Coordinates of C-alpha atoms in Angstrom, one line a residue:
M33 CA 0.0 0.0 0.0
Q34 CA 1.4 3.4 -1.0
E35 CA 0.6 6.8 0.1
R36 CA 1.7 10.2 -1.2
T37 CA 3.3 12.5 1.4
E38 CA 3.8 16.2 0.7
G39 CA 7.3 16.9 -0.4
H40 CA 8.4 13.3 -0.5
G41 CA 6.3 11.8 -3.3
V42 CA 5.3 8.2 -3.0
M43 CA 6.1 6.5 0.3
D44 CA 6.3 2.7 0.6
A45 CA 6.4 1.0 4.0
S46 CA 8.5 -1.8 2.5
T47 CA 11.3 0.5 1.3
K48 CA 14.6 -0.5 2.9
F49 CA 16.5 2.3 4.5
I50 CA 20.3 2.1 4.9
G51 CA 22.1 5.0 6.6
W52 CA 21.3 7.3 9.4
S53 CA 20.1 10.6 7.9
S54 CA 16.5 11.6 6.9
S55 CA 17.8 14.6 5.1
G56 CA 20.8 13.7 2.9
P57 CA 22.9 15.4 0.2
A58 CA 21.6 18.8 -1.0
A59 CA 22.5 21.2 -3.8
T60 CA 21.1 24.2 -5.5
L61 CA 19.9 24.2 -9.2
W62 CA 19.5 27.4 -11.0
I63 CA 17.3 27.5 -14.1
A64 CA 18.1 30.6 -16.2
N65 CA 15.4 31.4 -18.8
D66 CA 16.8 33.7 -21.4
T67 CA 13.9 33.1 -23.8
S68 CA 10.8 35.1 -24.6
Q69 CA 8.6 32.4 -23.1
T70 CA 7.8 31.1 -19.7
V71 CA 9.5 27.8 -18.8
K72 CA 6.4 26.0 -17.4
V73 CA 6.4 23.1 -15.1
K74 CA 4.1 20.5 -16.7
K75 CA 4.6 17.6 -14.2
Q76 CA 6.8 16.8 -11.2
T77 CA 7.0 13.8 -9.0
S78 CA 9.3 12.7 -6.3
Y79 CA 10.0 9.8 -4.0
H80 CA 12.0 10.3 -0.8
M81 CA 13.0 13.8 -1.9
P82 CA 12.6 16.5 0.8
G83 CA 13.8 19.1 -1.7
W84 CA 12.1 18.8 -5.0
K85 CA 9.6 21.5 -5.8
F86 CA 9.8 23.5 -9.0
V87 CA 7.8 26.5 -10.2
D88 CA 7.5 28.3 -13.5
V89 CA 10.4 30.5 -14.6
P90 CA 9.3 33.7 -16.4
P91 CA 11.0 35.0 -19.5
R92 CA 14.4 36.7 -19.0
S93 CA 14.7 35.6 -15.4
C94 CA 16.3 32.9 -13.2
K95 CA 15.1 30.9 -10.2
S96 CA 16.9 28.7 -7.8
F97 CA 15.6 25.3 -6.5
K98 CA 16.8 23.3 -3.6
I99 CA 17.5 19.6 -4.5
M100 CA 17.7 17.3 -1.5
F101 CA 17.7 13.6 -1.1
A102 CA 16.1 11.9 1.9
Q103 CA 19.0 9.9 3.1
G104 CA 22.7 10.1 3.8
W105 CA 25.8 9.1 1.9
F106 CA 26.2 5.7 3.4
K107 CA 23.4 3.9 1.5
F108 CA 23.3 1.6 -1.5
E109 CA 19.8 0.2 -1.7
T110 CA 17.6 3.2 -2.4
S111 CA 14.8 4.4 -4.6
D112 CA 15.2 8.2 -4.0
K113 CA 14.1 9.9 -7.2
G114 CA 12.6 13.1 -8.6
T115 CA 11.4 13.9 -12.1
A116 CA 10.3 17.3 -13.4
I117 CA 9.1 17.9 -17.0
F118 CA 9.2 21.5 -18.3
E119 CA 7.8 23.1 -21.5
V120 CA 8.9 26.2 -23.4
L121 CA 6.2 27.4 -25.7
G122 CA 7.4 26.8 -29.3
G123 CA 10.6 25.3 -28.0
G124 CA 9.6 21.8 -26.9
T125 CA 10.1 20.1 -23.5
F126 CA 12.9 18.9 -21.3
K127 CA 13.2 16.8 -18.2
V128 CA 15.3 17.1 -15.1
V129 CA 15.9 13.9 -13.2
A130 CA 17.4 13.3 -9.7
S131 CA 18.3 9.7 -8.8
W132 CA 20.5 7.8 -6.4
G133 CA 22.0 4.6 -7.4
P134 CA 24.0 4.3 -5.2
F135 CA 25.2 8.0 -5.2
P136 CA 23.4 11.2 -6.0
R137 CA 23.0 12.1 -9.7
L138 CA 21.3 15.0 -11.4
S139 CA 20.7 15.0 -15.2
V140 CA 18.7 16.8 -17.8
D141 CA 17.2 15.2 -20.8
W142 CA 17.1 17.7 -23.7
K143 CA 15.8 15.4 -26.4
G144 CA 12.4 17.1 -26.4
V145 CA 13.9 20.5 -27.1
D146 CA 13.6 22.0 -30.6
A147 CA 17.3 22.6 -31.3
D148 CA 16.3 25.0 -34.1
A149 CA 14.5 27.3 -31.7
I150 CA 16.4 26.9 -28.4
T151 CA 20.0 27.0 -27.3
V152 CA 20.6 25.0 -24.1
F153 CA 23.4 24.7 -21.5
P154 CA 25.0 22.4 -20.6
P155 CA 24.8 20.9 -24.1
P156 CA 23.3 17.4 -24.6
N157 CA 25.6 14.6 -25.7
A158 CA 25.3 13.4 -29.2
D159 CA 23.9 10.0 -28.5
D160 CA 20.8 10.3 -26.3
K161 CA 20.6 14.1 -25.8
V162 CA 21.1 13.7 -22.1
C163 CA 23.5 15.9 -20.1
D164 CA 24.8 14.5 -16.8
L165 CA 25.3 17.2 -14.2
G166 CA 26.6 14.7 -11.7
W167 CA 26.4 16.2 -8.2
S168 CA 27.8 19.2 -6.5
E169 CA 27.3 18.5 -2.8
D170 CA 26.2 21.8 -1.1
G171 CA 27.1 23.5 -4.3
T172 CA 25.4 25.1 -7.3
M173 CA 24.6 23.9 -10.8
C174 CA 22.9 25.9 -13.6
L175 CA 20.7 25.2 -16.6
L176 CA 20.3 27.8 -19.3
L177 CA 17.8 28.1 -22.1
Q178 CA 18.0 30.8 -24.8
D179 CA 16.1 31.8 -27.9
K180 CA 18.0 30.9 -31.1
V181 CA 16.8 34.2 -32.6
S182 CA 17.0 36.9 -29.9
S183 CA 14.5 39.2 -31.7
R184 CA 11.7 36.6 -31.4
H185 CA 8.6 38.0 -29.7
P186 CA 6.1 36.1 -27.6
T187 CA 3.2 36.9 -30.0
D188 CA 5.1 35.3 -32.9
I189 CA 5.2 31.9 -31.4
E190 CA 2.4 29.3 -31.4
P191 CA 2.7 25.7 -30.0
S192 CA 3.6 23.4 -32.9
A193 CA 2.3 19.9 -33.5
V194 CA 5.9 18.7 -33.0
S195 CA 6.1 20.4 -29.6
N196 CA 2.8 19.0 -28.4
A197 CA 3.8 15.5 -29.6
L198 CA 7.1 15.8 -27.7
L199 CA 5.3 16.8 -24.5
E200 CA 2.8 14.0 -24.8
D201 CA 5.6 11.5 -25.3
A202 CA 7.5 12.8 -22.3
L203 CA 4.4 12.6 -20.1
E204 CA 3.6 9.1 -21.2
T205 CA 7.2 8.0 -20.6
Q206 CA 7.1 9.6 -17.1
D207 CA 3.8 7.8 -16.3
S208 CA 5.3 4.5 -17.2
Q209 CA 8.4 5.2 -15.1
E210 CA 6.4 6.0 -12.0
A211 CA 5.0 2.4 -12.0
E212 CA 8.5 1.3 -10.9
V213 CA 9.4 2.5 -7.5
S214 CA 12.9 1.1 -7.3
V215 CA 15.9 2.6 -9.2
E216 CA 18.5 0.6 -11.0
P217 CA 21.5 0.8 -8.6
C218 CA 24.2 0.6 -11.3
L219 CA 24.8 3.7 -13.3
E220 CA 27.4 5.2 -15.6
F221 CA 30.1 5.7 -13.0
D222 CA 33.0 6.1 -15.4
H223 CA 31.3 9.1 -16.8
L224 CA 29.6 10.6 -13.6
W225 CA 32.4 10.3 -11.1
A226 CA 35.5 11.1 -13.0
S227 CA 38.3 11.2 -10.4
P228 CA 40.6 14.2 -10.0
Y229 CA 43.2 11.7 -8.8
Q230 CA 43.1 9.8 -12.1
E231 CA 44.7 11.9 -14.8
A232 CA 43.4 10.1 -17.9
R233 CA 40.1 8.4 -18.3
N234 CA 39.9 6.8 -21.7
S235 CA 37.1 4.4 -21.2
S236 CA 33.7 5.4 -22.6
P237 CA 30.6 5.7 -20.4
R238 CA 28.9 2.4 -19.7
K239 CA 25.5 1.4 -18.7
C240 CA 25.3 -1.5 -16.3
S241 CA 22.4 -3.9 -16.5
S242 CA 21.1 -5.6 -13.5
G243 CA 23.3 -8.5 -12.4
S244 CA 26.3 -7.6 -14.6
H245 CA 29.4 -6.2 -12.9
S246 CA 32.8 -5.2 -14.1
S247 CA 35.3 -3.7 -11.6
S248 CA 38.2 -2.9 -13.9
A249 CA 37.3 0.7 -14.7
Y250 CA 36.5 2.0 -11.2
P251 CA 39.2 3.9 -9.4
R252 CA 40.5 2.8 -6.0
L253 CA 41.6 6.0 -4.3
Q254 CA 42.5 6.2 -0.6
F255 CA 41.1 2.8 0.4
E256 CA 42.0 -0.7 -0.7
T257 CA 39.0 -2.9 -1.9
Q258 CA 39.1 -5.2 1.1
D259 CA 39.2 -2.2 3.5
A260 CA 36.2 -0.7 1.7
K261 CA 34.4 -4.0 2.0
K262 CA 34.9 -4.2 5.7
I263 CA 33.7 -0.6 6.2
F264 CA 30.8 -1.1 3.9
A265 CA 29.7 -4.3 5.6
A266 CA 30.0 -2.7 9.1
L267 CA 27.3 -0.3 8.1
G268 CA 24.9 -3.1 7.7
P269 CA 23.8 -3.3 4.0
S270 CA 25.3 -6.7 3.3
D271 CA 27.7 -9.4 4.4
E272 CA 31.3 -8.7 3.5
D273 CA 31.6 -11.8 1.3
K274 CA 28.6 -10.7 -0.8
I275 CA 30.0 -7.3 -1.7
T276 CA 31.4 -7.2 -5.2
D277 CA 34.8 -5.5 -5.9
E278 CA 32.9 -3.0 -8.1
D279 CA 30.6 -1.9 -5.3
A280 CA 33.5 -1.7 -2.9
S281 CA 35.5 0.5 -5.3
K282 CA 32.5 2.8 -5.7
F283 CA 32.1 2.9 -2.0
A284 CA 35.8 3.8 -1.5
L285 CA 35.3 6.6 -4.0
A286 CA 32.4 7.9 -1.9
L287 CA 34.4 7.7 1.3
A288 CA 37.3 9.5 -0.3
S289 CA 35.3 12.4 -1.7
K290 CA 31.9 12.3 0.1
E291 CA 32.1 16.0 1.0
R292 CA 32.6 17.0 -2.6
T293 CA 32.2 15.0 -5.7
P294 CA 33.9 16.6 -8.7
M295 CA 31.7 17.8 -11.6
P296 CA 31.3 15.1 -14.3
V297 CA 33.3 15.3 -17.5
G298 CA 30.6 15.7 -20.1
G299 CA 32.9 16.2 -23.1
W300 CA 31.7 19.7 -24.0
E301 CA 34.3 21.3 -21.8
R302 CA 37.3 20.8 -24.2
N303 CA 35.7 22.8 -27.0
W304 CA 33.0 25.0 -25.4
M305 CA 34.1 28.1 -27.4
E306 CA 33.4 26.1 -30.6
K307 CA 30.2 24.6 -29.4
Y308 CA 28.7 28.0 -28.7
A309 CA 30.5 30.1 -31.3
D310 CA 27.2 31.3 -32.8
V311 CA 26.3 32.9 -29.5
I312 CA 29.6 34.2 -28.1
G313 CA 31.4 35.0 -31.4
G314 CA 30.5 38.7 -31.0
L315 CA 32.2 39.1 -27.7
T316 CA 35.7 40.3 -27.1
L317 CA 37.9 38.3 -24.8
E318 CA 38.3 41.3 -22.5
K319 CA 34.5 41.3 -21.9
M320 CA 34.0 37.6 -21.5
S321 CA 34.0 35.6 -18.3
L322 CA 37.0 33.3 -18.5
P323 CA 37.8 30.5 -16.1
C324 CA 41.4 30.5 -14.8
S325 CA 43.4 28.1 -12.6
H326 CA 45.4 30.0 -10.0
D327 CA 49.1 28.9 -10.1
S328 CA 48.3 26.5 -13.0
G329 CA 51.5 24.5 -13.0
T330 CA 51.7 23.5 -9.4
Y331 CA 50.1 20.1 -9.7
S332 CA 53.4 18.1 -9.6
G333 CA 56.9 18.0 -8.2
I334 CA 56.7 20.6 -5.3
S335 CA 58.8 19.4 -2.4
P336 CA 56.9 17.6 0.4
F337 CA 57.7 20.4 2.8
A338 CA 56.2 23.1 0.5
Q339 CA 53.4 21.1 -1.1
M340 CA 50.8 21.8 1.6
Y341 CA 51.1 25.5 1.1
A342 CA 52.3 25.9 -2.5
K343 CA 50.2 23.4 -4.4
T344 CA 47.0 24.9 -5.8
Q345 CA 46.0 22.5 -8.6
S346 CA 45.8 18.7 -8.9
L347 CA 45.6 18.3 -12.7
S348 CA 48.2 18.8 -15.4
I349 CA 47.9 21.8 -17.7
S350 CA 46.7 19.7 -20.6
R351 CA 44.0 18.2 -18.5
Q352 CA 42.9 21.6 -17.2
L353 CA 42.5 22.8 -20.7
E354 CA 40.4 19.8 -21.6
L355 CA 38.2 20.5 -18.7
G356 CA 37.5 24.0 -19.8
I357 CA 40.1 26.3 -18.3
R358 CA 41.1 29.0 -20.8
V359 CA 43.4 31.2 -18.7
L360 CA 46.7 29.8 -17.3
D361 CA 48.5 31.6 -14.4
I362 CA 52.2 31.0 -15.3
R363 CA 55.0 31.8 -12.9
I364 CA 58.6 31.3 -13.9
G365 CA 61.5 30.1 -11.9
Q366 CA 65.0 30.4 -13.4
Y367 CA 67.7 27.8 -12.6
S368 CA 70.1 29.5 -15.0
P369 CA 69.6 31.8 -18.1
G370 CA 67.6 29.8 -20.6
N371 CA 66.7 27.1 -18.0
Y372 CA 63.2 27.8 -16.9
I373 CA 60.6 25.9 -14.9
I374 CA 57.1 26.6 -13.6
S375 CA 57.2 27.7 -10.0
H376 CA 55.0 29.0 -7.2
D377 CA 57.2 32.0 -6.3
I378 CA 60.4 30.4 -4.8
W379 CA 58.8 26.9 -4.7
R380 CA 59.9 24.7 -7.6
T381 CA 57.8 22.2 -9.6
D382 CA 59.2 19.5 -12.0
Y383 CA 57.2 21.2 -14.8
T384 CA 59.6 22.7 -17.3
L385 CA 58.4 25.7 -19.3
A386 CA 59.1 23.8 -22.5
N387 CA 56.8 21.0 -21.5
A388 CA 54.0 23.4 -20.3
L389 CA 54.1 25.3 -23.6
K390 CA 54.1 22.0 -25.5
E391 CA 50.9 20.9 -23.8
V392 CA 49.2 24.2 -24.6
K393 CA 50.2 23.9 -28.3
E394 CA 49.0 20.3 -28.5
F395 CA 45.6 21.2 -27.0
V396 CA 45.1 24.2 -29.4
D397 CA 46.1 22.1 -32.4
S398 CA 43.5 19.4 -31.3
T399 CA 40.7 21.9 -31.4
E400 CA 39.2 24.3 -33.9
K401 CA 38.3 27.5 -32.1
E402 CA 39.6 27.3 -28.5
I403 CA 41.7 30.3 -27.4
V404 CA 44.1 30.1 -24.5
V405 CA 45.5 33.0 -22.5
L406 CA 48.9 32.7 -20.9
D407 CA 49.4 35.1 -18.0
F408 CA 53.2 35.4 -17.4
H409 CA 53.9 37.1 -14.1
R410 CA 56.2 36.7 -11.1
F411 CA 59.7 35.8 -12.2
N412 CA 62.1 34.3 -9.6
V413 CA 65.8 33.4 -9.7
L414 CA 66.1 30.0 -8.0
M415 CA 69.9 29.5 -8.3
W416 CA 72.9 31.7 -9.0
K417 CA 71.0 34.8 -7.9
D418 CA 73.9 37.1 -8.6
M419 CA 73.4 36.5 -12.3
G420 CA 69.9 38.1 -12.2
F421 CA 66.8 37.0 -14.2
D422 CA 67.4 36.9 -17.9
F423 CA 64.1 38.2 -19.4
K424 CA 65.5 38.3 -22.9
A425 CA 66.3 34.6 -22.9
L426 CA 62.9 33.8 -21.5
R427 CA 61.1 35.9 -24.2
T428 CA 63.2 34.2 -26.9
Q429 CA 62.3 30.8 -25.6
I430 CA 58.6 31.5 -25.4
K431 CA 58.4 32.9 -28.9
A432 CA 60.4 30.0 -30.3
A433 CA 58.3 27.4 -28.5
L434 CA 55.0 28.9 -29.6
G435 CA 56.0 29.3 -33.2
E436 CA 53.1 30.4 -35.3
H437 CA 50.6 29.8 -32.5
Y438 CA 50.6 33.2 -30.8
I439 CA 48.1 36.0 -31.6
P440 CA 49.9 39.3 -31.8
A441 CA 48.3 42.0 -29.7
L442 CA 47.7 44.2 -32.8
V443 CA 45.7 41.5 -34.4
G444 CA 43.6 40.4 -31.4
K445 CA 43.4 43.0 -28.7
G446 CA 39.9 44.4 -28.5
K447 CA 38.7 42.2 -31.3
T448 CA 35.7 39.9 -31.1
L449 CA 36.1 36.1 -31.2
N450 CA 34.7 36.1 -34.8
E451 CA 37.3 38.6 -35.9
I452 CA 40.2 36.7 -34.2
W453 CA 39.0 33.4 -35.7
E454 CA 38.8 35.0 -39.2
N455 CA 41.9 37.1 -39.2
S456 CA 44.5 35.3 -37.0
A457 CA 45.4 32.5 -39.5
G458 CA 44.8 29.8 -36.9
R459 CA 46.8 31.5 -34.1
R460 CA 44.9 30.9 -30.8
I461 CA 47.4 31.5 -28.0
I462 CA 47.7 34.9 -26.2
V463 CA 50.8 35.8 -24.2
C464 CA 50.2 38.4 -21.5
W465 CA 53.4 39.8 -20.2
N466 CA 54.0 41.3 -16.8
G467 CA 57.8 41.7 -17.2
P468 CA 60.1 44.3 -18.7
S469 CA 60.6 45.0 -22.4
P470 CA 57.7 42.9 -23.9
D471 CA 58.1 41.7 -27.4
E472 CA 55.9 43.4 -30.0
Y473 CA 53.4 40.5 -30.2
M474 CA 52.9 40.3 -26.5
W475 CA 49.7 41.6 -24.8
P476 CA 49.7 43.9 -21.8
R477 CA 49.8 42.4 -18.4
V478 CA 46.7 40.9 -16.7
D479 CA 45.5 43.3 -13.9
Q480 CA 45.5 41.0 -10.9
H481 CA 42.9 41.9 -8.3
W482 CA 44.2 40.4 -5.1
Y483 CA 42.0 40.6 -2.1
Q484 CA 44.5 41.1 0.7
H485 CA 43.7 40.1 4.2
A486 CA 40.7 37.9 3.1
N487 CA 41.2 35.7 6.1
D488 CA 37.6 34.4 6.0
L489 CA 34.7 34.2 3.6
T490 CA 33.1 37.3 5.0
D491 CA 36.2 39.4 4.2
L492 CA 36.6 37.8 0.8
G493 CA 33.0 38.3 -0.1
R494 CA 33.0 41.9 1.0
A495 CA 36.2 42.6 -0.9
I496 CA 34.8 41.2 -4.1
S497 CA 31.5 43.0 -3.7
E498 CA 33.3 46.3 -3.2
D499 CA 35.6 45.6 -6.2
I500 CA 32.6 45.0 -8.5
K501 CA 30.8 48.1 -7.3
K502 CA 33.7 50.2 -8.6
G503 CA 32.5 49.5 -12.2
E504 CA 34.5 49.3 -15.4
K505 CA 38.1 47.9 -15.0
G506 CA 39.5 49.3 -18.3
D507 CA 39.9 47.8 -21.7
G508 CA 42.4 45.0 -20.9
F509 CA 42.3 41.7 -19.1
W510 CA 41.7 41.7 -15.4
S511 CA 41.6 38.8 -13.0
M512 CA 39.4 38.3 -9.9
C513 CA 41.5 36.1 -7.5
V514 CA 38.8 34.1 -5.7
F515 CA 40.6 32.4 -2.8
R516 CA 41.3 33.1 0.8
T517 CA 44.6 34.1 2.4
V518 CA 46.9 31.2 3.1
D519 CA 48.6 30.8 6.6
F520 CA 49.9 28.1 8.8
D521 CA 46.5 26.8 9.7
H522 CA 44.8 27.4 6.3
T523 CA 46.3 25.7 3.2
P524 CA 45.1 26.3 -0.3
H525 CA 43.4 22.9 -0.3
S526 CA 41.7 23.3 3.0
N527 CA 40.6 26.9 2.0
A528 CA 39.1 25.7 -1.2
K529 CA 37.4 22.7 0.4
D530 CA 35.9 24.8 3.2
A531 CA 34.7 27.6 0.9
F532 CA 33.5 26.0 -2.2
S533 CA 29.8 25.9 -1.4
E534 CA 29.7 29.6 -0.6
I535 CA 31.9 30.6 -3.6
E536 CA 29.6 28.5 -5.9
G537 CA 26.8 30.5 -4.4
W538 CA 28.6 33.7 -5.5
F539 CA 29.6 32.6 -9.0
F540 CA 27.1 30.8 -11.1
G541 CA 25.8 31.6 -14.6
C542 CA 23.2 34.2 -13.7
S543 CA 25.1 35.7 -10.9
K544 CA 25.9 39.4 -11.0
W545 CA 29.5 38.7 -10.0
T546 CA 30.0 36.2 -12.8
Q547 CA 28.5 38.6 -15.3
A548 CA 30.8 41.4 -14.1
A549 CA 34.0 39.3 -14.0
N550 CA 36.6 39.0 -16.8
I551 CA 38.9 36.3 -15.4
I552 CA 37.9 34.2 -12.4
A553 CA 40.9 32.5 -10.8
V554 CA 40.4 29.7 -8.3
D555 CA 42.4 27.0 -6.5
F556 CA 41.7 23.3 -7.2
F557 CA 39.1 24.3 -9.8
Y558 CA 38.0 20.7 -10.6
E559 CA 37.4 19.4 -7.1
F560 CA 36.1 22.5 -5.5
S561 CA 34.6 24.8 -8.1
N562 CA 32.0 25.1 -10.9
V563 CA 33.9 28.0 -12.4
V564 CA 33.9 26.6 -15.9
Q565 CA 30.2 25.9 -15.9
A566 CA 29.5 29.4 -14.4
C567 CA 31.7 31.2 -17.0
V568 CA 30.3 29.4 -20.0
C569 CA 26.7 30.1 -18.9
A570 CA 27.6 33.8 -18.2
N571 CA 29.2 34.2 -21.7
L572 CA 26.0 32.8 -23.3
L573 CA 24.0 35.4 -21.5
K574 CA 26.5 38.2 -22.5
G575 CA 26.5 37.0 -26.1
R576 CA 22.8 37.3 -26.5
H577 CA 22.6 40.9 -25.3
D578 CA 24.0 44.0 -26.8
V579 CA 25.0 45.6 -23.5
P580 CA 26.4 44.1 -20.3
L581 CA 23.6 42.6 -18.3
V582 CA 24.9 44.2 -15.1
S583 CA 24.7 47.7 -16.6
P584 CA 21.6 49.9 -16.1
Q585 CA 20.8 49.4 -19.7
G586 CA 21.0 45.6 -19.3
L587 CA 18.7 45.7 -16.3
D588 CA 16.3 47.9 -18.3
Q589 CA 16.0 45.2 -20.9
G590 CA 14.1 43.1 -18.3
W591 CA 16.7 40.5 -17.5
V592 CA 16.9 39.7 -13.8
I593 CA 20.5 39.4 -12.5
V594 CA 20.9 37.8 -9.1
D595 CA 23.0 39.4 -6.4
P596 CA 25.0 36.6 -4.9
I597 CA 25.0 38.1 -1.5
D598 CA 21.2 37.6 -1.4
V599 CA 20.4 34.5 -3.4
S600 CA 16.9 33.9 -2.3
G601 CA 15.0 31.9 -4.9
D602 CA 11.3 31.2 -5.2
G603 CA 12.0 27.5 -5.5
H604 CA 13.7 27.1 -2.1

């Protein structure tokens, strides 16, 4: 016998609970509607979901919705699920699905959307038109819908037969799914839970059918399989000898990262400029919101003594670029004239400048439209200090290594992406120089906005807010350094881990701060940040409007930009 309970959907007395928490993992989902039509909720159902209540999103506005599962992390047998179907008049339907099997997952099914009428973010995959958002525990995720033709007026649109058919099909599919209370416990973990500790993930996403298991592709992080089995069994779901290696590996992953699961790798990150070229092509780089990794080259080789305080990234430069980063913070250490490595001030890495530039070139060559900005600043002599820093030798090495890849400032500065793509003869690397005697092709330095004495989140938030209120920052690149001050008790990693949920609440696609920013630099961007997602979403909004949305003219156009200091959404 089933009964429907407000806020939780269908309740079944026979459901087996594993774990201890009645209110489990939670996150915020923003839906940004940059179309001329209301995004209407056509149907929503949930089961064991304390947070799953959607409302209509009016044109040119955004709303936030709290997503919350009923039970805690330590649970494998579960049927927690929420489904919401939305319709955009003349643009089709889409479906948002939350499920847990055995970890939280949020996805959006775009197959009902008319791709000729609506641009969506994140983009659907090519196979089934589904985009996996994964899960950002206590964090923020964003969906965006835009008119393909920005001049379209509400009175010009009538519901089409195709749109109605898509809606009916979606509702029929949803009705059939509701008949099954349980959720298949085996999902596409290779795709959803890409590990920051595993540099390369070459296997394709797999769907697991009931009863079939394969453990070879799942990472084992901080726990051995047998240890994970013992911990898992101690929690009560099953006897140790009945736990598969696959489930134990998944559980070890949950234990290792239960406070924050990295955003999934959807594939769109490596060429997001190309995917959305029709929307963002009219923007200049100086007016875009660009994701940046602070101290980009510090992922490897720092001495054990300094690693805790000098390491700010966990992925190689090539991997960062594949995951959407487009500005690299490059600091140079000199062993001897002509012998350069990446450093964090005086702390050395094993990353040579030659290898770093090689990775950047290889990434650019493997894409069609992606542009990468190299921010060269802070130059330190590591040995033979009496010789001084040889800037001339460094400039010579950079130019020789990049060859025909760099974009001269005279060609690209102040130009739109479309103009750069058309006129730069395939050159797509920008060198910004904060040293003496720049070469002619080099761009001016990036204006670094450091928020000194930001010892806690209150200080950091106040400093960023005051910086944004100052208005225009000139016509060059400028970087917002979004991280707290490091001291003996607060390392870059602990700072990023402790602050990510608040920072994600400041920087998301329809946030005023993301809209106002040019370069957003963060630590451990993959584990503790949605900066790539936020910047791409913000650029899509900027690209659809003739004036910045945070300007008085932009607000007069009717678009609602959210102040991150007061992110109260109707859907909470």
